[in-house]
């Protein structure tokens, strides 16, 4: 029996375009997931992979990332953002993301409809705890996982409010181990590849603090892996200086470049590994 393979897709907003290139490299190298685990934008990409765990999903994701619908997710005018933030707690309406997910996954979609198991992480406000969705309505769960505080409102499900899973578990390799994966491919967005620097601007203070917390948990989970688990962290091929700017979360124009760089870098990395056993169709 083959060792179960997990694709772990981390959080990172528009930087999540790199995951499309990584996915294409994985499928072309012959790797297919037995389970998909995702957080935030990784939940968005991951849900589509679980619905169609073949190379064909990468064509669908490329079209999605370059679509007007994707640009609308954070496409509000500055004036509208200011008005919304003055009256509420978030800059953007959740409706564009809901429409995008509904169009891609189906309005009544559930976890049971997916071709392979999928789990996504969100943070519960009331319980101040990590929460994993793996049953029930799919769109609502992915929305909860991707509800970035301050950008999108908390998602209410069964009377409980959830925000972005990256707050509690940005690159959830531990969850993949917990559900039995023995070979894990980590599709991170590139932040862990870049050195941290002492903050010099007000907005950099929170960025650096969050990044320390994110990397600390990831490093701790890597260090505590069981001996029979292999983890491969796929490379992004490098980032851009503007990726760390406050407005970078709105920059969809760079998606194509990110996809291409990540595909090339990940393809080279995968070529260095022992190839997977041929799929016998079982």
PDB file of C-alpha atoms in Angstrom:
ATOM      1  CA  UNK A   1       0.000   0.000   0.000  1.00  0.00           C
ATOM      2  CA  UNK A   2       1.337   3.423  -0.982  1.00  0.00           C
ATOM      3  CA  UNK A   3       2.045   6.031   1.685  1.00  0.00           C
ATOM      4  CA  UNK A   4      -0.825   8.550   1.856  1.00  0.00           C
ATOM      5  CA  UNK A   5       0.063  11.858   0.196  1.00  0.00           C
ATOM      6  CA  UNK A   6      -1.169  15.241   1.465  1.00  0.00           C
ATOM      7  CA  UNK A   7      -1.052  18.599  -0.257  1.00  0.00           C
ATOM      8  CA  UNK A   8      -0.887  21.312   2.418  1.00  0.00           C
ATOM      9  CA  UNK A   9      -1.802  24.756   1.087  1.00  0.00           C
ATOM     10  CA  UNK A  10      -0.900  27.642   3.372  1.00  0.00           C
ATOM     11  CA  UNK A  11      -2.329  31.142   3.743  1.00  0.00           C
ATOM     12  CA  UNK A  12      -1.138  34.308   2.070  1.00  0.00           C
ATOM     13  CA  UNK A  13      -3.785  36.242   0.136  1.00  0.00           C
ATOM     14  CA  UNK A  14      -2.881  37.114  -3.460  1.00  0.00           C
ATOM     15  CA  UNK A  15       0.509  35.454  -2.944  1.00  0.00           C
ATOM     16  CA  UNK A  16      -1.504  32.225  -3.104  1.00  0.00           C
ATOM     17  CA  UNK A  17      -1.194  32.376  -6.892  1.00  0.00           C
ATOM     18  CA  UNK A  18       2.152  30.587  -6.472  1.00  0.00           C
ATOM     19  CA  UNK A  19       0.240  27.515  -5.337  1.00  0.00           C
ATOM     20  CA  UNK A  20      -1.197  27.143  -8.842  1.00  0.00           C
ATOM     21  CA  UNK A  21       2.297  26.816 -10.288  1.00  0.00           C
ATOM     22  CA  UNK A  22       3.261  24.365  -7.561  1.00  0.00           C
ATOM     23  CA  UNK A  23       0.158  22.275  -8.216  1.00  0.00           C
ATOM     24  CA  UNK A  24       0.897  22.108 -11.916  1.00  0.00           C
ATOM     25  CA  UNK A  25       4.445  20.961 -11.187  1.00  0.00           C
ATOM     26  CA  UNK A  26       3.195  18.307  -8.761  1.00  0.00           C
ATOM     27  CA  UNK A  27       0.620  16.843 -11.127  1.00  0.00           C
ATOM     28  CA  UNK A  28       3.026  16.815 -14.069  1.00  0.00           C
ATOM     29  CA  UNK A  29       5.599  15.033 -11.908  1.00  0.00           C
ATOM     30  CA  UNK A  30       3.032  12.311 -11.167  1.00  0.00           C
ATOM     31  CA  UNK A  31       1.981  13.258  -7.638  1.00  0.00           C
ATOM     32  CA  UNK A  32      -1.685  13.072  -6.691  1.00  0.00           C
ATOM     33  CA  UNK A  33      -3.053  13.920  -3.236  1.00  0.00           C
ATOM     34  CA  UNK A  34      -4.997  11.520  -1.065  1.00  0.00           C
ATOM     35  CA  UNK A  35      -6.030  14.430   1.156  1.00  0.00           C
ATOM     36  CA  UNK A  36      -5.897  18.215   0.849  1.00  0.00           C
ATOM     37  CA  UNK A  37      -5.424  20.511   3.848  1.00  0.00           C
ATOM     38  CA  UNK A  38      -5.792  24.271   3.469  1.00  0.00           C
ATOM     39  CA  UNK A  39      -5.825  27.572   5.293  1.00  0.00           C
ATOM     40  CA  UNK A  40      -7.136  30.936   4.025  1.00  0.00           C
ATOM     41  CA  UNK A  41      -6.282  31.314   0.311  1.00  0.00           C
ATOM     42  CA  UNK A  42      -4.994  27.751   0.575  1.00  0.00           C
ATOM     43  CA  UNK A  43      -8.536  26.720   1.443  1.00  0.00           C
ATOM     44  CA  UNK A  44      -9.843  28.438  -1.698  1.00  0.00           C
ATOM     45  CA  UNK A  45      -7.292  26.770  -3.973  1.00  0.00           C
ATOM     46  CA  UNK A  46      -7.455  23.523  -2.007  1.00  0.00           C
ATOM     47  CA  UNK A  47     -11.215  23.126  -2.271  1.00  0.00           C
ATOM     48  CA  UNK A  48     -10.971  23.226  -6.063  1.00  0.00           C
ATOM     49  CA  UNK A  49      -8.174  20.655  -6.005  1.00  0.00           C
ATOM     50  CA  UNK A  50     -10.231  18.312  -3.816  1.00  0.00           C
ATOM     51  CA  UNK A  51     -13.122  18.686  -6.274  1.00  0.00           C
ATOM     52  CA  UNK A  52     -10.863  17.761  -9.209  1.00  0.00           C
ATOM     53  CA  UNK A  53      -7.524  16.276  -8.089  1.00  0.00           C
ATOM     54  CA  UNK A  54      -6.021  16.167 -11.593  1.00  0.00           C
ATOM     55  CA  UNK A  55      -3.827  18.469 -13.657  1.00  0.00           C
ATOM     56  CA  UNK A  56      -6.964  19.867 -15.294  1.00  0.00           C
ATOM     57  CA  UNK A  57      -7.710  21.828 -12.130  1.00  0.00           C
ATOM     58  CA  UNK A  58      -4.606  23.945 -12.690  1.00  0.00           C
ATOM     59  CA  UNK A  59      -6.026  25.288 -15.969  1.00  0.00           C
ATOM     60  CA  UNK A  60      -9.183  26.160 -14.094  1.00  0.00           C
ATOM     61  CA  UNK A  61      -7.195  27.903 -11.369  1.00  0.00           C
ATOM     62  CA  UNK A  62      -5.130  29.895 -13.876  1.00  0.00           C
ATOM     63  CA  UNK A  63      -8.338  31.191 -15.448  1.00  0.00           C
ATOM     64  CA  UNK A  64      -9.790  31.941 -12.040  1.00  0.00           C
ATOM     65  CA  UNK A  65      -6.764  33.913 -10.834  1.00  0.00           C
ATOM     66  CA  UNK A  66      -6.811  36.070 -13.967  1.00  0.00           C
ATOM     67  CA  UNK A  67     -10.579  36.598 -13.980  1.00  0.00           C
ATOM     68  CA  UNK A  68     -12.527  39.811 -13.309  1.00  0.00           C
ATOM     69  CA  UNK A  69     -14.345  37.895 -10.562  1.00  0.00           C
ATOM     70  CA  UNK A  70     -11.090  37.364  -8.657  1.00  0.00           C
ATOM     71  CA  UNK A  71     -10.165  41.036  -9.043  1.00  0.00           C
ATOM     72  CA  UNK A  72     -13.517  42.018  -7.531  1.00  0.00           C
ATOM     73  CA  UNK A  73     -12.815  40.257  -4.219  1.00  0.00           C
ATOM     74  CA  UNK A  74     -10.712  43.207  -3.048  1.00  0.00           C
ATOM     75  CA  UNK A  75     -11.772  45.578  -5.801  1.00  0.00           C
ATOM     76  CA  UNK A  76     -13.788  48.184  -3.883  1.00  0.00           C
ATOM     77  CA  UNK A  77     -12.902  51.806  -4.437  1.00  0.00           C
ATOM     78  CA  UNK A  78     -10.889  53.560  -1.740  1.00  0.00           C
ATOM     79  CA  UNK A  79     -13.869  55.785  -0.916  1.00  0.00           C
ATOM     80  CA  UNK A  80     -16.152  52.793  -0.469  1.00  0.00           C
ATOM     81  CA  UNK A  81     -13.567  51.063   1.714  1.00  0.00           C
ATOM     82  CA  UNK A  82     -13.272  54.097   3.969  1.00  0.00           C
ATOM     83  CA  UNK A  83     -17.046  54.398   4.337  1.00  0.00           C
ATOM     84  CA  UNK A  84     -17.412  50.719   5.151  1.00  0.00           C
ATOM     85  CA  UNK A  85     -14.553  50.707   7.634  1.00  0.00           C
ATOM     86  CA  UNK A  86     -15.922  53.797   9.398  1.00  0.00           C
ATOM     87  CA  UNK A  87     -19.262  52.078   9.958  1.00  0.00           C
ATOM     88  CA  UNK A  88     -18.118  48.464  10.374  1.00  0.00           C
ATOM     89  CA  UNK A  89     -15.056  46.371  11.097  1.00  0.00           C
ATOM     90  CA  UNK A  90     -13.925  45.450   7.578  1.00  0.00           C
ATOM     91  CA  UNK A  91     -12.831  47.123   4.346  1.00  0.00           C
ATOM     92  CA  UNK A  92     -14.461  44.803   1.816  1.00  0.00           C
ATOM     93  CA  UNK A  93     -17.774  43.079   1.246  1.00  0.00           C
ATOM     94  CA  UNK A  94     -17.681  39.272   1.397  1.00  0.00           C
ATOM     95  CA  UNK A  95     -20.152  39.005  -1.503  1.00  0.00           C
ATOM     96  CA  UNK A  96     -17.595  38.928  -4.377  1.00  0.00           C
ATOM     97  CA  UNK A  97     -15.701  36.047  -2.751  1.00  0.00           C
ATOM     98  CA  UNK A  98     -18.944  34.208  -2.027  1.00  0.00           C
ATOM     99  CA  UNK A  99     -20.053  34.625  -5.655  1.00  0.00           C
ATOM    100  CA  UNK A 100     -16.687  33.353  -6.895  1.00  0.00           C
ATOM    101  CA  UNK A 101     -16.780  30.282  -4.649  1.00  0.00           C
ATOM    102  CA  UNK A 102     -20.405  29.537  -5.483  1.00  0.00           C
ATOM    103  CA  UNK A 103     -19.668  29.726  -9.213  1.00  0.00           C
ATOM    104  CA  UNK A 104     -16.680  27.383  -8.892  1.00  0.00           C
ATOM    105  CA  UNK A 105     -17.966  24.906  -6.315  1.00  0.00           C
ATOM    106  CA  UNK A 106     -21.758  25.109  -6.565  1.00  0.00           C
ATOM    107  CA  UNK A 107     -24.253  26.882  -4.352  1.00  0.00           C
ATOM    108  CA  UNK A 108     -25.263  23.732  -2.461  1.00  0.00           C
ATOM    109  CA  UNK A 109     -21.839  22.088  -2.443  1.00  0.00           C
ATOM    110  CA  UNK A 110     -20.703  20.121   0.577  1.00  0.00           C
ATOM    111  CA  UNK A 111     -17.555  18.336   1.665  1.00  0.00           C
ATOM    112  CA  UNK A 112     -19.281  15.076   0.762  1.00  0.00           C
ATOM    113  CA  UNK A 113     -19.332  16.126  -2.906  1.00  0.00           C
ATOM    114  CA  UNK A 114     -15.546  16.315  -3.163  1.00  0.00           C
ATOM    115  CA  UNK A 115     -13.544  13.552  -4.837  1.00  0.00           C
ATOM    116  CA  UNK A 116     -10.939  13.338  -2.080  1.00  0.00           C
ATOM    117  CA  UNK A 117     -10.991  14.381   1.601  1.00  0.00           C
ATOM    118  CA  UNK A 118     -10.482  18.075   2.283  1.00  0.00           C
ATOM    119  CA  UNK A 119     -10.039  19.982   5.527  1.00  0.00           C
ATOM    120  CA  UNK A 120      -9.767  23.716   6.064  1.00  0.00           C
ATOM    121  CA  UNK A 121      -8.851  25.747   9.125  1.00  0.00           C
ATOM    122  CA  UNK A 122     -10.527  28.797  10.650  1.00  0.00           C
ATOM    123  CA  UNK A 123     -10.179  30.617  13.962  1.00  0.00           C
ATOM    124  CA  UNK A 124     -13.175  30.649  16.301  1.00  0.00           C
ATOM    125  CA  UNK A 125     -13.722  33.994  18.018  1.00  0.00           C
ATOM    126  CA  UNK A 126     -15.917  32.689  20.828  1.00  0.00           C
ATOM    127  CA  UNK A 127     -13.640  29.771  21.686  1.00  0.00           C
ATOM    128  CA  UNK A 128     -10.374  31.538  20.797  1.00  0.00           C
ATOM    129  CA  UNK A 129      -9.424  28.271  19.147  1.00  0.00           C
ATOM    130  CA  UNK A 130      -8.382  26.570  15.949  1.00  0.00           C
ATOM    131  CA  UNK A 131     -11.316  24.901  14.182  1.00  0.00           C
ATOM    132  CA  UNK A 132     -11.232  22.383  11.337  1.00  0.00           C
ATOM    133  CA  UNK A 133     -14.051  21.999   8.841  1.00  0.00           C
ATOM    134  CA  UNK A 134     -14.417  18.678   7.046  1.00  0.00           C
ATOM    135  CA  UNK A 135     -18.184  18.181   6.823  1.00  0.00           C
ATOM    136  CA  UNK A 136     -21.192  20.283   5.944  1.00  0.00           C
ATOM    137  CA  UNK A 137     -21.580  23.216   3.523  1.00  0.00           C
ATOM    138  CA  UNK A 138     -18.364  23.831   1.633  1.00  0.00           C
ATOM    139  CA  UNK A 139     -18.619  27.480   0.563  1.00  0.00           C
ATOM    140  CA  UNK A 140     -19.335  28.674   4.107  1.00  0.00           C
ATOM    141  CA  UNK A 141     -16.353  26.767   5.482  1.00  0.00           C
ATOM    142  CA  UNK A 142     -13.971  28.186   2.881  1.00  0.00           C
ATOM    143  CA  UNK A 143     -15.318  31.688   3.480  1.00  0.00           C
ATOM    144  CA  UNK A 144     -14.670  31.259   7.195  1.00  0.00           C
ATOM    145  CA  UNK A 145     -11.118  30.089   6.548  1.00  0.00           C
ATOM    146  CA  UNK A 146     -10.428  33.080   4.282  1.00  0.00           C
ATOM    147  CA  UNK A 147     -12.065  35.873   6.317  1.00  0.00           C
ATOM    148  CA  UNK A 148      -9.010  38.064   6.879  1.00  0.00           C
ATOM    149  CA  UNK A 149      -9.668  40.315   9.914  1.00  0.00           C
ATOM    150  CA  UNK A 150     -10.131  43.919   8.920  1.00  0.00           C
ATOM    151  CA  UNK A 151     -10.517  43.038   5.240  1.00  0.00           C
ATOM    152  CA  UNK A 152     -13.555  40.740   5.411  1.00  0.00           C
ATOM    153  CA  UNK A 153     -16.147  40.291   8.170  1.00  0.00           C
ATOM    154  CA  UNK A 154     -16.215  37.231  10.443  1.00  0.00           C
ATOM    155  CA  UNK A 155     -18.211  34.324   9.045  1.00  0.00           C
ATOM    156  CA  UNK A 156     -21.067  33.126  11.240  1.00  0.00           C
ATOM    157  CA  UNK A 157     -21.775  29.391  11.171  1.00  0.00           C
ATOM    158  CA  UNK A 158     -24.253  27.788  13.586  1.00  0.00           C
ATOM    159  CA  UNK A 159     -24.076  30.803  15.893  1.00  0.00           C
ATOM    160  CA  UNK A 160     -20.263  30.822  16.053  1.00  0.00           C
ATOM    161  CA  UNK A 161     -18.052  33.428  14.391  1.00  0.00           C
ATOM    162  CA  UNK A 162     -14.915  32.521  12.480  1.00  0.00           C
ATOM    163  CA  UNK A 163     -12.020  34.471  10.992  1.00  0.00           C
ATOM    164  CA  UNK A 164      -9.004  33.616   8.861  1.00  0.00           C
ATOM    165  CA  UNK A 165      -7.343  30.329   9.757  1.00  0.00           C
ATOM    166  CA  UNK A 166      -3.902  31.831   9.214  1.00  0.00           C
ATOM    167  CA  UNK A 167      -4.195  33.458  12.621  1.00  0.00           C
ATOM    168  CA  UNK A 168      -3.958  30.079  14.336  1.00  0.00           C
ATOM    169  CA  UNK A 169      -2.375  27.763  11.757  1.00  0.00           C
ATOM    170  CA  UNK A 170      -0.962  29.290   8.588  1.00  0.00           C
ATOM    171  CA  UNK A 171       0.880  26.236   7.206  1.00  0.00           C
ATOM    172  CA  UNK A 172      -0.928  23.269   8.778  1.00  0.00           C
ATOM    173  CA  UNK A 173       1.443  20.349   8.326  1.00  0.00           C
ATOM    174  CA  UNK A 174       0.533  19.024  11.784  1.00  0.00           C
ATOM    175  CA  UNK A 175      -3.049  18.472  10.690  1.00  0.00           C
ATOM    176  CA  UNK A 176      -1.896  16.494   7.663  1.00  0.00           C
ATOM    177  CA  UNK A 177       0.143  14.261   9.972  1.00  0.00           C
ATOM    178  CA  UNK A 178      -2.821  13.886  12.307  1.00  0.00           C
ATOM    179  CA  UNK A 179      -5.055  12.538   9.529  1.00  0.00           C
ATOM    180  CA  UNK A 180      -2.464   9.960   8.469  1.00  0.00           C
ATOM    181  CA  UNK A 181      -0.382  11.502   5.679  1.00  0.00           C
ATOM    182  CA  UNK A 182       3.109  10.057   5.308  1.00  0.00           C
ATOM    183  CA  UNK A 183       4.334  12.183   2.414  1.00  0.00           C
ATOM    184  CA  UNK A 184       3.464  15.866   2.640  1.00  0.00           C
ATOM    185  CA  UNK A 185       3.966  18.541   0.008  1.00  0.00           C
ATOM    186  CA  UNK A 186       3.833  22.045   1.480  1.00  0.00           C
ATOM    187  CA  UNK A 187       2.559  24.738  -0.867  1.00  0.00           C
ATOM    188  CA  UNK A 188       3.599  27.875   1.025  1.00  0.00           C
ATOM    189  CA  UNK A 189       3.432  31.367  -0.458  1.00  0.00           C
ATOM    190  CA  UNK A 190       7.042  32.463  -0.005  1.00  0.00           C
ATOM    191  CA  UNK A 191       7.053  34.425   3.227  1.00  0.00           C
ATOM    192  CA  UNK A 192       9.115  31.801   5.043  1.00  0.00           C
ATOM    193  CA  UNK A 193      11.752  32.077   2.322  1.00  0.00           C
ATOM    194  CA  UNK A 194      12.454  35.752   3.010  1.00  0.00           C
ATOM    195  CA  UNK A 195      14.588  36.984   5.930  1.00  0.00           C
ATOM    196  CA  UNK A 196      12.859  39.123   8.532  1.00  0.00           C
ATOM    197  CA  UNK A 197      14.104  42.621   9.271  1.00  0.00           C
ATOM    198  CA  UNK A 198      13.526  44.977  12.164  1.00  0.00           C
ATOM    199  CA  UNK A 199      10.388  47.027  11.375  1.00  0.00           C
ATOM    200  CA  UNK A 200      10.963  50.651  10.327  1.00  0.00           C
ATOM    201  CA  UNK A 201       7.409  51.706   9.444  1.00  0.00           C
ATOM    202  CA  UNK A 202       4.219  51.539  11.536  1.00  0.00           C
ATOM    203  CA  UNK A 203       2.510  48.908   9.383  1.00  0.00           C
ATOM    204  CA  UNK A 204       5.608  46.694   9.470  1.00  0.00           C
ATOM    205  CA  UNK A 205       5.333  46.165  13.233  1.00  0.00           C
ATOM    206  CA  UNK A 206       2.218  43.975  12.997  1.00  0.00           C
ATOM    207  CA  UNK A 207       3.549  42.251   9.872  1.00  0.00           C
ATOM    208  CA  UNK A 208       6.763  41.216  11.587  1.00  0.00           C
ATOM    209  CA  UNK A 209       5.012  40.130  14.790  1.00  0.00           C
ATOM    210  CA  UNK A 210       2.554  37.967  12.865  1.00  0.00           C
ATOM    211  CA  UNK A 211       5.351  36.516  10.752  1.00  0.00           C
ATOM    212  CA  UNK A 212       7.323  35.483  13.850  1.00  0.00           C
ATOM    213  CA  UNK A 213       4.270  33.665  15.213  1.00  0.00           C
ATOM    214  CA  UNK A 214       3.591  32.022  11.840  1.00  0.00           C
ATOM    215  CA  UNK A 215       7.146  30.802  11.366  1.00  0.00           C
ATOM    216  CA  UNK A 216       7.529  29.674  14.968  1.00  0.00           C
ATOM    217  CA  UNK A 217       4.622  27.242  14.722  1.00  0.00           C
ATOM    218  CA  UNK A 218       5.732  25.973  11.313  1.00  0.00           C
ATOM    219  CA  UNK A 219       9.279  25.358  12.568  1.00  0.00           C
ATOM    220  CA  UNK A 220       7.971  23.635  15.694  1.00  0.00           C
ATOM    221  CA  UNK A 221       5.764  21.288  13.685  1.00  0.00           C
ATOM    222  CA  UNK A 222       8.601  20.487  11.299  1.00  0.00           C
ATOM    223  CA  UNK A 223      10.879  19.670  14.228  1.00  0.00           C
ATOM    224  CA  UNK A 224       8.354  17.300  15.794  1.00  0.00           C
ATOM    225  CA  UNK A 225       7.540  15.208  12.725  1.00  0.00           C
ATOM    226  CA  UNK A 226       7.309  11.435  13.225  1.00  0.00           C
ATOM    227  CA  UNK A 227      10.218   9.509  11.726  1.00  0.00           C
ATOM    228  CA  UNK A 228       8.033   7.900   9.038  1.00  0.00           C
ATOM    229  CA  UNK A 229       6.743  11.214   7.614  1.00  0.00           C
ATOM    230  CA  UNK A 230       8.454  13.037   4.747  1.00  0.00           C
ATOM    231  CA  UNK A 231       7.798  16.740   4.190  1.00  0.00           C
ATOM    232  CA  UNK A 232       8.726  18.625   1.044  1.00  0.00           C
ATOM    233  CA  UNK A 233       8.451  22.407   1.125  1.00  0.00           C
ATOM    234  CA  UNK A 234       8.034  23.597  -2.444  1.00  0.00           C
ATOM    235  CA  UNK A 235       9.866  26.774  -3.540  1.00  0.00           C
ATOM    236  CA  UNK A 236       8.092  29.803  -4.983  1.00  0.00           C
ATOM    237  CA  UNK A 237      10.878  30.943  -7.261  1.00  0.00           C
ATOM    238  CA  UNK A 238      11.261  34.254  -5.428  1.00  0.00           C
ATOM    239  CA  UNK A 239       9.036  37.216  -4.665  1.00  0.00           C
ATOM    240  CA  UNK A 240       8.826  40.908  -5.422  1.00  0.00           C
ATOM    241  CA  UNK A 241       9.685  43.872  -3.196  1.00  0.00           C
ATOM    242  CA  UNK A 242       6.127  45.167  -3.275  1.00  0.00           C
ATOM    243  CA  UNK A 243       4.757  41.895  -1.861  1.00  0.00           C
ATOM    244  CA  UNK A 244       5.273  43.252   1.662  1.00  0.00           C
ATOM    245  CA  UNK A 245       3.610  46.625   1.100  1.00  0.00           C
ATOM    246  CA  UNK A 246       0.262  47.346   2.837  1.00  0.00           C
ATOM    247  CA  UNK A 247      -1.640  47.475  -0.456  1.00  0.00           C
ATOM    248  CA  UNK A 248      -0.067  44.300  -1.879  1.00  0.00           C
ATOM    249  CA  UNK A 249      -3.114  42.215  -0.938  1.00  0.00           C
ATOM    250  CA  UNK A 250      -5.019  43.955  -3.800  1.00  0.00           C
ATOM    251  CA  UNK A 251      -2.367  43.322  -6.477  1.00  0.00           C
ATOM    252  CA  UNK A 252      -3.820  40.657  -8.771  1.00  0.00           C
ATOM    253  CA  UNK A 253      -1.749  41.793 -11.762  1.00  0.00           C
ATOM    254  CA  UNK A 254       1.293  39.798 -10.641  1.00  0.00           C
ATOM    255  CA  UNK A 255      -0.580  36.476 -10.449  1.00  0.00           C
ATOM    256  CA  UNK A 256       0.661  35.184 -13.799  1.00  0.00           C
ATOM    257  CA  UNK A 257       4.293  35.903 -12.965  1.00  0.00           C
ATOM    258  CA  UNK A 258       3.952  34.222  -9.574  1.00  0.00           C
ATOM    259  CA  UNK A 259       2.385  31.115 -11.118  1.00  0.00           C
ATOM    260  CA  UNK A 260       5.118  30.825 -13.743  1.00  0.00           C
ATOM    261  CA  UNK A 261       8.017  31.312 -11.306  1.00  0.00           C
ATOM    262  CA  UNK A 262       6.612  28.820  -8.816  1.00  0.00           C
ATOM    263  CA  UNK A 263       6.030  26.217 -11.517  1.00  0.00           C
ATOM    264  CA  UNK A 264       9.615  26.458 -12.763  1.00  0.00           C
ATOM    265  CA  UNK A 265      11.162  26.370  -9.276  1.00  0.00           C
ATOM    266  CA  UNK A 266       8.931  23.536  -8.044  1.00  0.00           C
ATOM    267  CA  UNK A 267       9.461  21.480 -11.189  1.00  0.00           C
ATOM    268  CA  UNK A 268      13.213  21.635 -10.649  1.00  0.00           C
ATOM    269  CA  UNK A 269      12.835  20.690  -6.997  1.00  0.00           C
ATOM    270  CA  UNK A 270      10.578  17.714  -7.779  1.00  0.00           C
ATOM    271  CA  UNK A 271      12.972  16.442 -10.428  1.00  0.00           C
ATOM    272  CA  UNK A 272      15.509  15.951  -7.643  1.00  0.00           C
ATOM    273  CA  UNK A 273      13.219  13.573  -5.738  1.00  0.00           C
ATOM    274  CA  UNK A 274      12.633   9.851  -6.162  1.00  0.00           C
ATOM    275  CA  UNK A 275       9.702   9.713  -8.613  1.00  0.00           C
ATOM    276  CA  UNK A 276       6.349   8.452  -7.340  1.00  0.00           C
ATOM    277  CA  UNK A 277       5.241   4.917  -8.123  1.00  0.00           C
ATOM    278  CA  UNK A 278       3.045   4.610 -11.249  1.00  0.00           C
ATOM    279  CA  UNK A 279      -0.675   4.973 -10.584  1.00  0.00           C
ATOM    280  CA  UNK A 280      -2.193   1.486 -10.970  1.00  0.00           C
ATOM    281  CA  UNK A 281      -5.707   2.910 -11.050  1.00  0.00           C
ATOM    282  CA  UNK A 282      -6.641   1.389  -7.701  1.00  0.00           C
TER     283      UNK A 282
END
